[in-house]
Tab-separated table of C-alpha atoms and ligand atoms in Angstrom:
chain	number	residue	atom	x	y	z
A	1	MET	CA	0.492	-0.092	-0.136
A	2	ILE	CA	3.133	2.191	0.825
A	3	GLU	CA	5.270	1.316	-1.856
A	4	ASN	CA	2.659	1.651	-4.427
A	5	LEU	CA	2.081	5.412	-2.788
A	6	LYS	CA	5.481	5.699	-3.331
A	7	GLN	CA	4.523	4.638	-6.892
A	8	LYS	CA	2.744	6.464	-7.501
A	9	ILE	CA	4.547	9.872	-6.595
A	10	GLU	CA	7.877	8.689	-8.190
A	11	MET	CA	5.797	8.848	-11.002
A	12	LEU	CA	4.101	12.040	-10.954
A	13	ILE	CA	7.176	14.196	-10.304
A	14	LYS	CA	9.306	12.054	-12.673
A	15	GLU	CA	6.491	13.482	-15.902
A	16	LYS	CA	5.268	16.743	-14.592
A	17	ASN	CA	9.045	17.163	-13.665
A	18	VAL	CA	8.491	18.602	-10.044
A	19	LEU	CA	11.010	19.218	-7.755
A	20	PHE	CA	10.181	17.802	-4.418
A	21	LEU	CA	11.405	20.792	-1.206
A	22	ALA	CA	10.507	19.358	2.391
A	23	HIS	CA	11.501	21.343	5.661
A	24	ASN	CA	13.800	20.038	8.451
A	25	TYR	CA	10.470	19.889	10.847
A	26	GLN	CA	9.129	17.646	8.038
A	27	ARG	CA	7.444	14.272	9.333
A	28	PRO	CA	10.352	11.307	8.158
A	29	GLU	CA	8.911	9.497	5.653
A	30	VAL	CA	8.211	13.063	3.707
A	31	GLN	CA	11.342	13.693	4.064
A	32	ASP	CA	13.105	10.020	3.371
A	33	MET	CA	11.103	11.365	-0.648
A	34	ALA	CA	11.910	14.386	-0.771
A	35	HIS	CA	14.707	16.018	-3.304
A	36	HIS	CA	16.224	18.052	-1.020
A	37	VAL	CA	15.616	18.148	3.259
A	38	GLY	CA	16.760	21.637	4.699
A	39	ASP	CA	16.402	25.166	6.221
A	40	SER	CA	14.179	28.104	5.420
A	41	LEU	CA	17.558	30.141	3.259
A	42	GLU	CA	18.978	26.560	2.399
A	43	LEU	CA	15.108	25.494	0.353
A	44	SER	CA	14.255	29.825	-0.685
A	45	ILE	CA	17.871	28.774	-2.416
A	46	LEU	CA	16.301	26.107	-3.981
A	47	ALA	CA	13.312	27.865	-5.026
A	48	SER	CA	15.527	30.353	-6.581
A	49	LYS	CA	17.489	28.612	-8.517
A	50	SER	CA	15.132	26.068	-10.013
A	51	ASP	CA	14.696	25.265	-13.188
A	52	ALA	CA	11.739	22.089	-12.880
A	53	ASP	CA	8.047	23.057	-13.391
A	54	ILE	CA	6.284	22.642	-10.707
A	55	ILE	CA	7.979	22.953	-6.326
A	56	LEU	CA	6.045	20.557	-4.739
A	57	PHE	CA	6.595	22.971	-0.980
A	58	ALA	CA	6.074	20.189	1.839
A	59	GLY	CA	6.690	22.573	4.952
A	60	VAL	CA	4.148	25.621	6.092
A	61	HIS	CA	2.485	28.511	3.730
A	62	PHE	CA	5.216	31.691	3.871
A	63	MET	CA	7.666	28.964	2.774
A	64	ALA	CA	6.020	27.579	-0.428
A	65	GLU	CA	5.217	31.618	-0.817
A	66	SER	CA	8.334	32.394	-0.551
A	67	ALA	CA	9.273	30.010	-2.191
A	68	LYS	CA	6.124	31.704	-5.352
A	69	ILE	CA	8.252	35.179	-4.938
A	70	LEU	CA	11.207	33.995	-5.419
A	71	SER	CA	9.778	31.836	-8.911
A	72	PRO	CA	7.055	33.544	-10.277
A	73	ASP	CA	6.615	32.165	-13.426
A	74	LYS	CA	6.591	28.124	-11.301
A	75	LEU	CA	3.028	25.886	-10.510
A	76	VAL	CA	4.895	26.249	-6.812
A	77	LEU	CA	2.599	23.897	-4.739
A	78	LEU	CA	1.514	23.359	-1.062
A	79	PRO	CA	0.244	19.647	0.498
A	80	LYS	CA	-1.774	21.302	2.824
A	81	ILE	CA	-3.304	24.919	2.024
A	82	ASP	CA	-3.765	25.195	6.145
A	83	ALA	CA	-0.717	24.349	7.544
A	84	GLY	CA	0.547	28.432	8.851
A	85	CYS	CA	3.078	29.037	10.749
A	86	PRO	CA	0.875	30.800	13.578
A	87	MET	CA	4.172	33.371	14.156
A	88	ALA	CA	3.680	34.640	10.673
A	89	ASP	CA	0.528	35.568	11.397
A	90	MET	CA	1.647	37.558	14.740
A	91	ALA	CA	2.212	40.502	11.801
A	92	ASP	CA	0.174	42.197	9.985
A	93	GLU	CA	0.519	45.130	6.800
A	94	GLU	CA	-1.960	47.525	8.432
A	95	SER	CA	0.487	47.228	12.698
A	96	LEU	CA	3.256	47.100	10.376
A	97	ILE	CA	2.515	50.553	8.433
A	98	ALA	CA	1.564	51.977	12.189
A	99	THR	CA	5.513	51.067	13.285
A	100	LYS	CA	6.747	52.009	10.673
A	101	LYS	CA	5.346	55.353	11.238
A	102	LYS	CA	6.686	55.620	14.466
A	103	HIS	CA	10.302	54.866	13.857
A	104	PRO	CA	11.243	57.022	10.863
A	105	GLY	CA	14.525	56.108	9.222
A	106	ALA	CA	14.496	52.460	10.742
A	107	ALA	CA	14.876	49.570	8.359
A	108	VAL	CA	12.647	47.568	8.985
A	109	VAL	CA	13.410	43.406	8.541
A	110	SER	CA	10.929	40.788	8.294
A	111	TYR	CA	12.292	37.256	9.425
A	112	VAL	CA	11.285	35.582	6.654
A	113	ASN	CA	8.120	33.439	9.145
A	114	SER	CA	5.800	36.095	8.272
A	115	THR	CA	3.575	36.798	5.333
A	116	ALA	CA	4.552	38.335	1.103
A	117	LYS	CA	2.644	41.259	3.017
A	118	VAL	CA	4.751	42.241	5.674
A	119	LYS	CA	6.987	41.788	3.440
A	120	ALA	CA	6.745	43.430	0.647
A	121	HIS	CA	6.568	46.480	3.488
A	122	SER	CA	9.860	44.611	4.719
A	123	ASP	CA	14.279	46.480	3.463
A	124	ILE	CA	15.567	43.150	3.372
A	125	CYS	CA	14.332	39.673	4.953
A	126	CYS	CA	15.938	36.984	6.826
A	127	THR	CA	16.233	33.785	7.961
A	128	SER	CA	17.693	32.063	10.945
A	129	ALA	CA	20.922	30.872	9.862
A	130	ASN	CA	21.841	34.908	8.029
A	131	ALA	CA	19.697	37.710	10.045
A	132	VAL	CA	23.049	38.760	11.853
A	133	ARG	CA	25.032	39.114	8.168
A	134	VAL	CA	21.375	40.491	7.303
A	135	VAL	CA	21.550	43.224	9.783
A	136	GLN	CA	25.201	44.323	9.554
A	137	SER	CA	24.672	44.248	6.086
A	138	LEU	CA	22.624	47.693	6.597
A	139	ASP	CA	23.700	51.312	7.064
A	140	ALA	CA	20.591	51.829	8.916
A	141	LYS	CA	21.920	51.996	12.826
A	142	LYS	CA	18.346	51.476	13.752
A	143	ILE	CA	16.058	48.357	13.144
A	144	LEU	CA	11.998	47.105	12.639
A	145	PHE	CA	12.424	43.272	13.556
A	146	LEU	CA	9.873	41.533	13.227
A	147	PRO	CA	7.612	38.813	13.902
A	148	ASP	CA	9.971	37.200	15.837
A	149	ARG	CA	11.491	39.138	19.351
A	150	ASN	CA	13.621	35.794	20.327
A	151	LEU	CA	15.790	35.993	17.499
A	152	ALA	CA	15.825	39.161	17.430
A	153	MET	CA	16.753	40.093	20.721
A	154	TYR	CA	19.736	37.262	20.067
A	155	THR	CA	20.632	39.681	16.508
A	156	ALA	CA	20.443	42.442	19.604
A	157	SER	CA	23.561	40.077	21.125
A	158	LYS	CA	25.062	39.378	18.080
A	159	VAL	CA	24.762	42.976	16.407
A	160	ARG	CA	26.392	45.164	19.591
A	161	ASP	CA	26.029	49.060	17.165
A	162	LYS	CA	22.465	49.020	16.100
A	163	GLU	CA	19.596	49.560	18.145
A	164	ILE	CA	17.024	46.938	17.680
A	165	ILE	CA	13.457	46.892	18.190
A	166	PRO	CA	11.560	43.843	18.436
A	167	TRP	CA	8.305	43.048	17.758
A	168	PRO	CA	6.001	41.102	20.049
A	169	GLY	CA	6.081	37.545	17.972
A	170	TYR	CA	7.174	34.553	18.877
A	171	CYS	CA	7.432	30.583	18.350
A	172	SER	CA	4.687	28.812	20.289
A	173	VAL	CA	7.121	25.825	20.060
A	174	HIS	CA	10.287	27.572	21.125
A	175	ASP	CA	9.087	30.171	23.367
A	176	ASN	CA	7.314	27.150	25.969
A	177	LEU	CA	11.126	25.397	26.428
A	178	ASP	CA	12.781	27.002	29.371
A	179	ALA	CA	15.143	27.075	31.204
A	180	LYS	CA	14.166	25.101	33.785
A	181	GLU	CA	13.695	22.094	31.780
A	182	VAL	CA	16.949	22.441	29.972
A	183	ILE	CA	19.272	22.343	33.267
A	184	GLU	CA	17.213	18.766	34.561
A	185	GLN	CA	18.232	17.839	30.571
A	186	LYS	CA	22.063	19.102	31.137
A	187	ALA	CA	22.037	17.302	34.874
A	188	ALA	CA	21.145	14.111	33.069
A	189	HIS	CA	23.318	14.393	30.263
A	190	PRO	CA	26.698	16.420	31.682
A	191	ASP	CA	28.820	14.997	29.223
A	192	ALA	CA	26.267	16.254	26.728
A	193	MET	CA	26.748	19.204	23.912
A	194	PHE	CA	23.373	21.329	23.686
A	195	MET	CA	22.489	23.061	20.435
A	196	ALA	CA	19.163	25.554	20.773
A	197	HIS	CA	17.375	27.523	17.595
A	198	PRO	CA	17.368	31.133	17.824
A	199	GLU	CA	13.293	31.046	18.463
A	200	CYS	CA	14.234	29.908	21.873
A	201	ARG	CA	13.631	32.710	24.532
A	202	GLN	CA	16.561	33.974	26.132
A	203	GLU	CA	17.272	32.281	29.047
A	204	VAL	CA	17.693	29.523	27.073
A	205	LEU	CA	19.948	30.689	24.239
A	206	GLU	CA	22.178	31.533	27.289
A	207	LEU	CA	22.479	28.059	28.327
A	208	ALA	CA	23.586	26.696	24.834
A	209	ASP	CA	26.658	25.347	23.401
A	210	TYR	CA	25.852	26.994	19.840
A	211	ALA	CA	22.172	28.986	18.766
A	212	ALA	CA	21.452	27.921	15.224
A	213	SER	CA	19.527	27.191	12.138
A	214	THR	CA	18.128	23.882	11.740
A	215	SER	CA	20.603	22.846	9.393
A	216	GLY	CA	23.270	24.786	11.148
A	217	MET	CA	22.682	22.112	13.927
A	218	LEU	CA	23.030	19.557	11.165
A	219	LYS	CA	26.146	20.940	10.465
A	220	LEU	CA	27.093	21.208	14.357
A	221	ALA	CA	26.243	18.173	15.321
A	222	LYS	CA	28.588	16.092	12.575
A	223	GLU	CA	31.494	18.589	13.555
A	224	SER	CA	31.340	17.448	17.206
A	225	ASP	CA	32.969	15.227	19.015
A	226	SER	CA	30.480	14.608	21.753
A	227	LYS	CA	28.479	11.616	21.744
A	228	GLU	CA	25.292	13.455	23.148
A	229	ILE	CA	24.009	16.813	21.963
A	230	ILE	CA	20.402	17.653	23.276
A	231	VAL	CA	18.406	19.358	20.659
A	232	GLY	CA	16.198	22.366	21.846
A	233	THR	CA	13.718	23.157	18.114
A	234	GLU	CA	10.747	20.843	16.814
A	235	ILE	CA	11.376	17.502	17.354
A	236	GLY	CA	11.186	16.598	13.789
A	237	LEU	CA	15.046	17.359	13.458
A	238	ILE	CA	16.316	14.543	15.280
A	239	HIS	CA	14.904	12.170	12.192
A	240	ARG	CA	18.293	13.678	10.164
A	241	LEU	CA	20.548	14.494	13.011
A	242	GLU	CA	20.130	10.012	13.716
A	243	LYS	CA	20.154	9.487	10.192
A	244	GLU	CA	23.395	11.550	9.269
A	245	ASN	CA	25.249	10.858	12.726
A	246	PRO	CA	24.217	7.021	13.676
A	247	THR	CA	27.397	7.051	16.874
A	248	LYS	CA	25.914	9.697	18.342
A	249	GLU	CA	22.844	10.372	20.668
A	250	PHE	CA	20.546	13.140	20.491
A	251	ILE	CA	18.548	14.187	22.733
A	252	GLY	CA	14.816	16.214	22.510
A	253	PHE	CA	12.370	17.999	23.614
A	254	ARG	CA	9.063	15.748	23.517
A	255	LYS	CA	6.304	18.498	24.051
A	256	MET	CA	8.375	20.267	21.017
A	257	VAL	CA	5.947	19.708	17.893
A	258	CYS	CA	5.135	21.754	15.235
A	259	ALA	CA	1.443	20.875	14.666
A	260	ASN	CA	0.807	22.626	11.306
A	261	MET	CA	4.400	21.042	10.146
A	262	LYS	CA	3.087	17.679	10.804
A	263	LYS	CA	0.221	18.157	9.219
A	264	THR	CA	1.387	16.493	5.575
A	265	GLY	CA	1.213	13.061	4.299
A	266	LEU	CA	2.144	10.966	2.071
A	267	ASP	CA	-1.295	10.888	0.307
A	268	ASP	CA	-1.433	14.623	0.681
A	269	ILE	CA	2.038	14.866	-1.544
A	270	LEU	CA	0.051	12.239	-3.508
A	271	HIS	CA	-3.394	14.332	-3.587
A	272	ALA	CA	-1.283	18.192	-5.184
A	273	LEU	CA	0.274	16.388	-7.709
A	274	GLU	CA	-2.583	15.412	-8.620
A	275	ASN	CA	-4.878	18.236	-8.499
A	276	VAL	CA	-2.203	20.746	-8.278
A	277	ASP	CA	-4.765	23.986	-8.799
A	278	GLU	CA	-6.630	23.382	-5.356
A	279	HIS	CA	-2.856	23.688	-4.585
A	280	ALA	CA	-1.092	26.375	-6.245
A	281	ILE	CA	0.116	28.814	-4.259
A	282	GLN	CA	-1.423	32.243	-5.147
A	283	VAL	CA	1.320	36.179	-4.735
A	284	PRO	CA	-0.733	38.774	-6.243
A	285	GLU	CA	1.071	42.072	-7.452
A	286	PRO	CA	2.078	44.294	-6.343
A	287	THR	CA	3.002	42.679	-2.996
A	288	LEU	CA	4.465	39.916	-4.809
A	289	SER	CA	7.034	42.058	-6.134
A	290	MET	CA	7.738	44.242	-3.420
A	291	ALA	CA	8.110	40.853	-1.500
A	292	LYS	CA	10.465	39.663	-4.180
A	293	LYS	CA	12.937	42.522	-3.352
A	294	ALA	CA	13.226	41.668	0.495
A	295	LEU	CA	13.990	38.013	-0.634
A	296	ASP	CA	16.388	38.451	-3.397
A	297	LYS	CA	17.967	40.540	-0.943
A	298	MET	CA	18.099	37.838	1.167
A	299	VAL	CA	19.063	35.073	-0.440
A	300	ALA	CA	22.330	36.831	-1.745
A	301	VAL	CA	22.904	37.181	1.860
A	302	PRO	CA	25.294	34.371	3.041
A	303	ARG	CA	24.805	31.997	6.303
A	304	ASN	CA	25.853	33.171	9.444
A	305	PHE	CA	28.679	30.656	9.843
B	401	13P	P1	15.225	27.332	9.924
B	401	13P	O1	15.497	28.490	9.396
B	401	13P	O2	16.240	27.102	10.418
B	401	13P	O3	14.863	25.588	8.957
B	401	13P	O4	13.952	27.458	11.087
B	401	13P	C1	13.039	27.333	10.240
B	401	13P	C2	11.066	27.547	11.410
B	401	13P	O5	10.293	28.119	11.591
B	401	13P	C3	12.174	27.023	12.865
B	401	13P	O6	11.239	27.311	13.281
B	402	SF4	FE1	6.223	28.889	12.799
B	402	SF4	FE2	7.186	27.455	15.352
B	402	SF4	FE3	5.907	26.018	13.387
B	402	SF4	FE4	8.394	27.192	12.389
B	402	SF4	S1	8.102	25.517	14.359
B	402	SF4	S2	6.925	26.813	11.541
B	402	SF4	S3	8.125	29.278	13.831
B	402	SF4	S4	5.610	27.348	14.502
């Protein structure tokens, strides 16, 4: 049954010239079928360079929307059209316009986890992989950073010569982890390295040996001599960590599950390939062209490390 499903997906992928991208938090069976699994920055770059006719994006809405903006002539499919990112919806166009008026001269940096309309009113976008370098690349001394307050504060701690004004948004999956839980895990695994996503609270990042994007963590895990690694991000990353590092032990926090990232199954992938019109992402003009400027600038900025 599952083999039959996989065969049908593979056949349609070839027949329709599809690039299949999956985020690092997707379900294992989805990751295992994708052409590329990665973090937001890697997947955005792949989407912007692809010569496939269709991009099938297993992730959440802002990711597929960004792929569409970066490759407007392509058909971009989101298998679960209701897979959103609640943090992206914590900043809206009207509030951003009003806030910009309060901070004349401030540059606007929007995390890629944001809506197309918010990107359209931003000077540049960033991901967790390049936020520090994006902010450093700007001449402005004052930065309005949205929607993630934790990524804003993390970036501010690395870029001391600029004033960063954080938006009050947050990711409930990452913001829910507290210092006490980390201290308990560290006590249970005293030799373990601890790495965390910059969407975590400051009190958690202060306990971390490294803060990095999801693919940054994969790189760190590979390069580290530690045999035990505590992972402060969505639990889906453990699949790739274990696959790529079979001799190491990864300790996650079981409560860190993004329900939206887990919505997509292989049956949804097949449905999207068979019913492309129902899954196609559309971004109207002038939003698309305005947002594209901010995203094109983002993909040109290298990773933090
Ligand atoms: P990355 O860009 O690190 O993959 O993270 C995306 C995300 O949604 C984190 O919650
Ligand atoms: Fe959004 Fe958080 Fe899920 Fe990432 S983990 S997609 S930031 S809700």
